[in-house]
Amino acid sequence: MATIQGITFIGIGNMGLASVQALVKANTPVTIWNRTTSSPKVQSAIAAGATRAPSLSAAISANSLIIICLLDYPTIASLFSPLPSSTFTNKTIINLTNGTPRQSTTMQTFFKQERQASSYFDGAIMVTPQMVGTPHSMLFISGEDSPSFQSISNTLMPIGKPEYLGPDITSASRFDLAALSAMYGMFAGGMTGMGLLKRGPGSPKIGQTVKEQIVPIVGALVEYLGLLAEAWDGERWGDSMGNPMGMQVQGVRNIVTACREEGVDGGVLEVLRRQMEGVVESFGADSGLAGLGVLLL
Ligand code: FVH
């Protein structure tokens, strides 16, 4: 197994800076490239010990392992497409940019078939910049095969623990978006609920209330997601787990109605109400939340 000496990091935004700082701290020599060379983040990366390459081509030439963490996939395409194919010979690319499963496939084709890179891994960092390099930091990685992944695994470790999801290039993006979808769904419902709290007498401050009375309830319910996934796997649409859909949809109707009465935009929950009523129509009032899965696919 080849030992990786140094790495090149493309994209010194919030994630890039945090990752480079963690890599340098672990004694990895890092060459960086960023569109805006005057960015304070670039200066911080240099101050931490990274070397700034004079051009994108020079940055890629500097090392065989290239990590990309840019805003989105179109940005990657616009930066890398103009470079000649020879730039990527014998290069291993790890792309940590957020994107869709289809974009990951397109990018794999671009780097492996159109540009002859030796390896292309698609990935995602699953923590905020503040958490990069801490024991809580983790990454999803997919593509190539297990021995190839083993050859890059230790290099990624200072950024976060890499979890290899197998050769299907789309997996990292799929897992990333699944986790983000759960997170944003929670935030969307949470903000709607906070709107109702804010409409309370005297437009109250809600920080303390949310931390002490709402967060523990929501936290305790997170594991329910795993039970729903199992019910979906088993196509147990009728399994209400003690919470029949007829009862639950009435609760959601009440939220939507309260939002209307109190002048809060309850549009996010309106969509869920419609879908839940569809489950009641299809499977009856005694069915369970997992029935939503049938309407989703
Ligand atoms: N920040 C977070 O909390 C999340 C955590 C989970 C993972 N996401 C994803 O990570 C990718 C990078 O996110 P970021 O937070 O580092 O983003 P920014 O700080 O905004 O940095 C963006 C970098 O992309 C460069 N860039 C943007 N547009 C262009 C362009 N047209 N040409 C060249 N480079 C471009 C930007 O360069 P500059 O503005 O400094 O010149 C930064 O290097 C992302 O996929 C998240 O979804 C973050």
GROMACS .gro file of C-alpha atoms and ligand atoms in nm:
model
  345
    1MET     CA    1   0.000   0.000   0.000
    2ALA     CA    2   0.151   0.335  -0.106
    3THR     CA    3   0.218   0.586   0.171
    4ILE     CA    4   0.062   0.924   0.105
    5GLN     CA    5   0.315   1.201   0.171
    6GLY     CA    6   0.122   1.521   0.127
    7ILE     CA    7  -0.217   1.626   0.005
    8THR     CA    8  -0.361   1.908  -0.204
    9PHE     CA    9  -0.676   2.076  -0.076
   10ILE     CA   10  -0.893   2.268  -0.325
   11GLY     CA   11  -1.141   2.514  -0.172
   12ILE     CA   12  -1.053   2.704   0.142
   13GLY     CA   13  -1.398   2.798   0.264
   14ASN     CA   14  -1.520   2.724   0.617
   15MET     CA   15  -1.486   2.347   0.575
   16GLY     CA   16  -1.164   2.370   0.380
   17LEU     CA   17  -0.992   2.586   0.640
   18ALA     CA   18  -1.104   2.364   0.930
   19SER     CA   19  -0.991   2.051   0.742
   20VAL     CA   20  -0.653   2.197   0.644
   21GLN     CA   21  -0.589   2.310   1.002
   22ALA     CA   22  -0.668   1.958   1.126
   23LEU     CA   23  -0.443   1.797   0.861
   24VAL     CA   24  -0.150   2.028   0.931
   25LYS     CA   25  -0.190   1.970   1.305
   26ALA     CA   26  -0.150   1.597   1.229
   27ASN     CA   27   0.179   1.676   1.045
   28THR     CA   28   0.038   1.624   0.693
   29PRO     CA   29   0.205   1.855   0.440
   30VAL     CA   30  -0.082   2.041   0.268
   31THR     CA   31  -0.082   2.243  -0.054
   32ILE     CA   32  -0.387   2.464  -0.099
   33TRP     CA   33  -0.568   2.642  -0.378
   34ASN     CA   34  -0.861   2.881  -0.349
   35ARG     CA   35  -1.026   3.111  -0.603
   36THR     CA   36  -0.995   3.416  -0.377
   37THR     CA   37  -0.632   3.424  -0.275
   38SER     CA   38  -0.682   3.729  -0.053
   39SER     CA   39  -0.945   3.550   0.158
   40PRO     CA   40  -0.870   3.565   0.534
   41LYS     CA   41  -0.929   3.188   0.540
   42VAL     CA   42  -0.645   3.136   0.293
   43GLN     CA   43  -0.422   3.352   0.515
   44SER     CA   44  -0.525   3.144   0.819
   45ALA     CA   45  -0.448   2.820   0.634
   46ILE     CA   46  -0.101   2.952   0.542
   47ALA     CA   47  -0.048   3.069   0.900
   48ALA     CA   48  -0.134   2.717   1.016
   49GLY     CA   49   0.141   2.576   0.792
   50ALA     CA   50  -0.018   2.507   0.452
   51THR     CA   51   0.153   2.607   0.127
   52ARG     CA   52  -0.044   2.810  -0.128
   53ALA     CA   53   0.004   2.696  -0.488
   54PRO     CA   54   0.031   2.973  -0.752
   55SER     CA   55  -0.230   2.808  -0.977
   56LEU     CA   56  -0.486   2.531  -0.980
   57SER     CA   57  -0.262   2.321  -1.210
   58ALA     CA   58   0.035   2.369  -0.979
   59ALA     CA   59  -0.177   2.266  -0.680
   60ILE     CA   60  -0.283   1.943  -0.853
   61SER     CA   61   0.076   1.871  -0.968
   62ALA     CA   62   0.205   1.906  -0.610
   63ASN     CA   63   0.054   1.582  -0.474
   64SER     CA   64  -0.105   1.259  -0.588
   65LEU     CA   65  -0.397   1.295  -0.343
   66ILE     CA   66  -0.637   1.581  -0.415
   67ILE     CA   67  -0.924   1.672  -0.179
   68ILE     CA   68  -1.196   1.899  -0.318
   69CYS     CA   69  -1.438   2.086  -0.092
   70LEU     CA   70  -1.614   2.356  -0.293
   71LEU     CA   71  -1.960   2.511  -0.290
   72ASP     CA   72  -2.120   2.276  -0.544
   73TYR     CA   73  -2.057   2.044  -0.842
   74PRO     CA   74  -2.102   2.308  -1.115
   75THR     CA   75  -1.815   2.497  -0.950
   76ILE     CA   76  -1.597   2.185  -0.973
   77ALA     CA   77  -1.689   2.137  -1.339
   78SER     CA   78  -1.612   2.499  -1.426
   79LEU     CA   79  -1.271   2.484  -1.256
   80PHE     CA   80  -1.151   2.141  -1.368
   81SER     CA   81  -1.297   2.104  -1.721
   82PRO     CA   82  -1.055   2.349  -1.886
   83LEU     CA   83  -0.749   2.158  -1.751
   84PRO     CA   84  -0.581   1.907  -1.985
   85SER     CA   85  -0.640   1.539  -1.923
   86SER     CA   86  -0.273   1.478  -1.836
   87THR     CA   87  -0.316   1.696  -1.524
   88PHE     CA   88  -0.501   1.409  -1.357
   89THR     CA   89  -0.280   1.112  -1.451
   90ASN     CA   90  -0.208   0.902  -1.137
   91LYS     CA   91  -0.418   1.134  -0.919
   92THR     CA   92  -0.656   1.017  -0.649
   93ILE     CA   93  -0.949   1.255  -0.613
   94ILE     CA   94  -1.163   1.276  -0.298
   95ASN     CA   95  -1.458   1.506  -0.348
   96LEU     CA   96  -1.619   1.624  -0.023
   97THR     CA   97  -1.853   1.874  -0.189
   98ASN     CA   98  -2.227   1.839  -0.119
   99GLY     CA   99  -2.421   1.718  -0.422
  100THR     CA  100  -2.677   1.475  -0.560
  101PRO     CA  101  -2.630   1.103  -0.639
  102ARG     CA  102  -2.655   1.182  -1.011
  103GLN     CA  103  -2.390   1.453  -0.983
  104SER     CA  104  -2.157   1.205  -0.812
  105THR     CA  105  -2.194   0.965  -1.106
  106THR     CA  106  -2.128   1.243  -1.356
  107MET     CA  107  -1.820   1.352  -1.162
  108GLN     CA  108  -1.690   0.995  -1.147
  109THR     CA  109  -1.725   0.968  -1.526
  110PHE     CA  110  -1.552   1.303  -1.568
  111PHE     CA  111  -1.249   1.223  -1.351
  112LYS     CA  112  -1.208   0.852  -1.429
  113GLN     CA  113  -1.309   0.825  -1.795
  114GLU     CA  114  -1.267   1.172  -1.940
  115ARG     CA  115  -0.962   1.276  -1.736
  116GLN     CA  116  -0.795   0.940  -1.651
  117ALA     CA  117  -0.759   0.999  -1.277
  118SER     CA  118  -0.649   0.674  -1.110
  119SER     CA  119  -0.919   0.686  -0.837
  120TYR     CA  120  -1.228   0.892  -0.764
  121PHE     CA  121  -1.405   0.884  -0.427
  122ASP     CA  122  -1.721   1.078  -0.361
  123GLY     CA  123  -1.771   1.189  -0.004
  124ALA     CA  124  -1.937   1.417   0.246
  125ILE     CA  125  -1.832   1.570   0.575
  126MET     CA  126  -2.112   1.520   0.822
  127VAL     CA  127  -2.023   1.790   1.079
  128THR     CA  128  -1.996   2.167   1.102
  129PRO     CA  129  -1.656   2.342   1.066
  130GLN     CA  130  -1.631   2.379   1.445
  131MET     CA  131  -1.654   2.000   1.486
  132VAL     CA  132  -1.396   1.910   1.218
  133GLY     CA  133  -1.098   1.735   1.379
  134THR     CA  134  -1.290   1.648   1.698
  135PRO     CA  135  -1.380   1.290   1.797
  136HIS     CA  136  -1.739   1.359   1.680
  137SER     CA  137  -1.633   1.435   1.323
  138MET     CA  138  -1.714   1.179   1.053
  139LEU     CA  139  -1.723   1.148   0.676
  140PHE     CA  140  -1.913   0.928   0.432
  141ILE     CA  141  -1.698   0.795   0.148
  142SER     CA  142  -1.803   0.586  -0.153
  143GLY     CA  143  -1.648   0.460  -0.474
  144GLU     CA  144  -1.358   0.240  -0.589
  145ASP     CA  145  -1.307  -0.065  -0.360
  146SER     CA  146  -1.222  -0.145  -0.001
  147PRO     CA  147  -0.841  -0.182  -0.044
  148SER     CA  148  -0.830   0.153  -0.230
  149PHE     CA  149  -1.030   0.311   0.049
  150GLN     CA  150  -0.788   0.168   0.306
  151SER     CA  151  -0.505   0.350   0.129
  152ILE     CA  152  -0.668   0.691   0.192
  153SER     CA  153  -0.845   0.621   0.520
  154ASN     CA  154  -0.563   0.723   0.755
  155THR     CA  155  -0.501   1.043   0.561
  156LEU     CA  156  -0.862   1.150   0.614
  157MET     CA  157  -0.864   1.057   0.983
  158PRO     CA  158  -0.746   1.400   1.113
  159ILE     CA  159  -1.051   1.560   0.946
  160GLY     CA  160  -1.295   1.301   1.079
  161LYS     CA  161  -1.351   0.925   1.092
  162PRO     CA  162  -1.425   0.810   0.736
  163GLU     CA  163  -1.705   0.557   0.698
  164TYR     CA  164  -1.672   0.359   0.373
  165LEU     CA  165  -2.009   0.285   0.212
  166GLY     CA  166  -1.885   0.061  -0.071
  167PRO     CA  167  -1.809   0.092  -0.442
  168ASP     CA  168  -2.142   0.248  -0.551
  169ILE     CA  169  -2.031   0.607  -0.612
  170THR     CA  170  -2.377   0.748  -0.528
  171SER     CA  171  -2.387   0.616  -0.170
  172ALA     CA  172  -2.205   0.900   0.009
  173SER     CA  173  -2.426   1.164  -0.147
  174ARG     CA  174  -2.740   0.956  -0.083
  175PHE     CA  175  -2.652   0.910   0.287
  176ASP     CA  176  -2.550   1.276   0.319
  177LEU     CA  177  -2.878   1.404   0.172
  178ALA     CA  178  -3.081   1.154   0.379
  179ALA     CA  179  -2.926   1.284   0.700
  180LEU     CA  180  -2.963   1.647   0.589
  181SER     CA  181  -3.325   1.584   0.489
  182ALA     CA  182  -3.403   1.456   0.840
  183MET     CA  183  -3.222   1.754   0.988
  184TYR     CA  184  -3.394   2.017   0.774
  185GLY     CA  185  -3.734   1.855   0.829
  186MET     CA  186  -3.676   1.888   1.202
  187PHE     CA  187  -3.563   2.250   1.165
  188ALA     CA  188  -3.863   2.335   0.945
  189GLY     CA  189  -4.111   2.189   1.192
  190GLY     CA  190  -3.915   2.333   1.483
  191MET     CA  191  -3.921   2.686   1.342
  192THR     CA  192  -4.298   2.658   1.277
  193GLY     CA  193  -4.347   2.552   1.638
  194MET     CA  194  -4.134   2.841   1.756
  195GLY     CA  195  -4.356   3.073   1.553
  196LEU     CA  196  -4.654   2.952   1.760
  197LEU     CA  197  -4.456   3.005   2.082
  198LYS     CA  198  -4.362   3.358   1.971
  199ARG     CA  199  -4.733   3.438   1.923
  200GLY     CA  200  -4.786   3.374   2.296
  201PRO     CA  201  -4.881   3.660   2.531
  202GLY     CA  202  -4.630   3.947   2.519
  203SER     CA  203  -4.422   3.803   2.226
  204PRO     CA  204  -4.208   3.605   2.470
  205LYS     CA  205  -3.839   3.521   2.454
  206ILE     CA  206  -3.838   3.152   2.370
  207GLY     CA  207  -3.473   3.044   2.392
  208GLN     CA  208  -3.494   2.900   2.742
  209THR     CA  209  -3.834   2.737   2.680
  210VAL     CA  210  -3.717   2.565   2.363
  211LYS     CA  211  -3.395   2.442   2.526
  212GLU     CA  212  -3.561   2.314   2.842
  213GLN     CA  213  -3.907   2.199   2.733
  214ILE     CA  214  -3.903   2.127   2.357
  215VAL     CA  215  -3.554   1.994   2.278
  216PRO     CA  216  -3.571   1.701   2.526
  217ILE     CA  217  -3.903   1.584   2.377
  218VAL     CA  218  -3.776   1.604   2.019
  219GLY     CA  219  -3.448   1.435   2.120
  220ALA     CA  220  -3.633   1.141   2.272
  221LEU     CA  221  -3.825   1.090   1.947
  222VAL     CA  222  -3.526   1.071   1.713
  223GLU     CA  223  -3.490   0.693   1.756
  224TYR     CA  224  -3.846   0.653   1.628
  225LEU     CA  225  -3.700   0.713   1.280
  226GLY     CA  226  -3.521   0.376   1.296
  227LEU     CA  227  -3.848   0.201   1.389
  228LEU     CA  228  -4.024   0.368   1.096
  229ALA     CA  229  -3.746   0.251   0.862
  230GLU     CA  230  -3.791  -0.107   0.984
  231ALA     CA  231  -4.169  -0.087   0.938
  232TRP     CA  232  -4.109   0.048   0.584
  233ASP     CA  233  -3.866  -0.242   0.511
  234GLY     CA  234  -4.128  -0.490   0.633
  235GLU     CA  235  -4.411  -0.307   0.448
  236ARG     CA  236  -4.599  -0.306   0.779
  237TRP     CA  237  -4.825  -0.018   0.674
  238GLY     CA  238  -5.088  -0.120   0.925
  239ASP     CA  239  -4.846  -0.109   1.223
  240SER     CA  240  -4.933   0.210   1.411
  241MET     CA  241  -4.689   0.135   1.697
  242GLY     CA  242  -4.959   0.265   1.929
  243ASN     CA  243  -4.993   0.594   1.736
  244PRO     CA  244  -5.266   0.549   1.475
  245MET     CA  245  -5.256   0.775   1.172
  246GLY     CA  246  -5.613   0.896   1.227
  247MET     CA  247  -5.504   1.040   1.562
  248GLN     CA  248  -5.173   1.178   1.432
  249VAL     CA  249  -5.320   1.354   1.131
  250GLN     CA  250  -5.568   1.530   1.358
  251GLY     CA  251  -5.272   1.663   1.558
  252VAL     CA  252  -5.110   1.795   1.240
  253ARG     CA  253  -5.442   1.950   1.128
  254ASN     CA  254  -5.452   2.128   1.464
  255ILE     CA  255  -5.100   2.265   1.409
  256VAL     CA  256  -5.193   2.393   1.062
  257THR     CA  257  -5.519   2.542   1.191
  258ALA     CA  258  -5.344   2.707   1.486
  259CYS     CA  259  -5.086   2.855   1.247
  260ARG     CA  260  -5.368   3.000   1.034
  261GLU     CA  261  -5.548   3.138   1.343
  262GLU     CA  262  -5.231   3.286   1.493
  263GLY     CA  263  -5.076   3.428   1.176
  264VAL     CA  264  -4.786   3.185   1.142
  265ASP     CA  265  -4.685   3.037   0.803
  266GLY     CA  266  -4.763   2.668   0.851
  267GLY     CA  267  -4.697   2.570   0.487
  268VAL     CA  268  -4.432   2.311   0.572
  269LEU     CA  269  -4.674   2.112   0.788
  270GLU     CA  270  -4.955   2.160   0.534
  271VAL     CA  271  -4.764   1.932   0.294
  272LEU     CA  272  -4.727   1.667   0.566
  273ARG     CA  273  -5.099   1.692   0.652
  274ARG     CA  274  -5.191   1.621   0.290
  275GLN     CA  275  -4.959   1.320   0.276
  276MET     CA  276  -5.091   1.182   0.607
  277GLU     CA  277  -5.451   1.213   0.485
  278GLY     CA  278  -5.340   1.012   0.180
  279VAL     CA  279  -5.216   0.736   0.412
  280VAL     CA  280  -5.551   0.730   0.595
  281GLU     CA  281  -5.728   0.702   0.258
  282SER     CA  282  -5.501   0.417   0.145
  283PHE     CA  283  -5.455   0.217   0.464
  284GLY     CA  284  -5.719   0.339   0.709
  285ALA     CA  285  -5.715   0.540   1.032
  286ASP     CA  286  -5.546   0.259   1.226
  287SER     CA  287  -5.241   0.254   0.998
  288GLY     CA  288  -4.898   0.394   1.088
  289LEU     CA  289  -4.662   0.669   0.978
  290ALA     CA  290  -4.450   0.426   0.772
  291GLY     CA  291  -4.735   0.428   0.517
  292LEU     CA  292  -4.597   0.766   0.405
  293GLY     CA  293  -4.324   0.564   0.235
  294VAL     CA  294  -4.573   0.427  -0.018
  295LEU     CA  295  -4.675   0.780  -0.116
  296LEU     CA  296  -4.315   0.897  -0.143
  297LEU     CA  297  -4.192   0.648  -0.402
  298FVH     N1  298  -2.031   2.462   0.655
  298FVH     C1  299  -2.107   2.363   0.698
  298FVH     O1  300  -2.158   2.367   0.809
  298FVH     C2  301  -2.138   2.243   0.612
  298FVH     C3  302  -2.100   2.117   0.685
  298FVH     C4  303  -2.126   1.993   0.604
  298FVH     C5  304  -2.062   2.003   0.465
  298FVH     N2  305  -2.102   2.126   0.398
  298FVH     C6  306  -2.062   2.129   0.257
  298FVH     O2  307  -1.920   2.151   0.242
  298FVH     C7  308  -1.895   2.218   0.118
  298FVH     C8  309  -1.812   2.343   0.147
  298FVH     O3  310  -1.884   2.422   0.238
  298FVH     P1  311  -1.818   2.546   0.313
  298FVH     O4  312  -1.890   2.564   0.441
  298FVH     O5  313  -1.671   2.533   0.316
  298FVH     O6  314  -1.861   2.663   0.212
  298FVH     P2  315  -1.798   2.807   0.197
  298FVH     O7  316  -1.736   2.853   0.323
  298FVH     O8  317  -1.906   2.893   0.138
  298FVH     O9  318  -1.680   2.787   0.090
  298FVH     C9  319  -1.711   2.760  -0.046
  298FVH    C10  320  -1.583   2.734  -0.123
  298FVH    O10  321  -1.619   2.723  -0.262
  298FVH    C11  322  -1.546   2.823  -0.335
  298FVH     N3  323  -1.623   2.869  -0.447
  298FVH    C12  324  -1.752   2.908  -0.449
  298FVH     N4  325  -1.789   2.944  -0.573
  298FVH    C13  326  -1.679   2.930  -0.651
  298FVH    C14  327  -1.651   2.951  -0.790
  298FVH     N5  328  -1.747   2.995  -0.873
  298FVH     N6  329  -1.528   2.925  -0.836
  298FVH    C15  330  -1.430   2.882  -0.753
  298FVH     N7  331  -1.449   2.857  -0.620
  298FVH    C16  332  -1.572   2.884  -0.571
  298FVH    C17  333  -1.517   2.932  -0.236
  298FVH    O11  334  -1.409   3.008  -0.284
  298FVH     P3  335  -1.396   3.166  -0.248
  298FVH    O12  336  -1.538   3.222  -0.243
  298FVH    O13  337  -1.330   3.176  -0.113
  298FVH    O14  338  -1.317   3.221  -0.357
  298FVH    C18  339  -1.482   2.849  -0.112
  298FVH    O15  340  -1.354   2.797  -0.120
  298FVH    C19  341  -2.032   2.254   0.057
  298FVH    O16  342  -2.062   2.162  -0.044
  298FVH    C20  343  -2.127   2.239   0.177
  298FVH    O17  344  -2.259   2.205   0.138
  298FVH    C21  345  -2.070   2.247   0.473
   0.00000   0.00000   0.00000
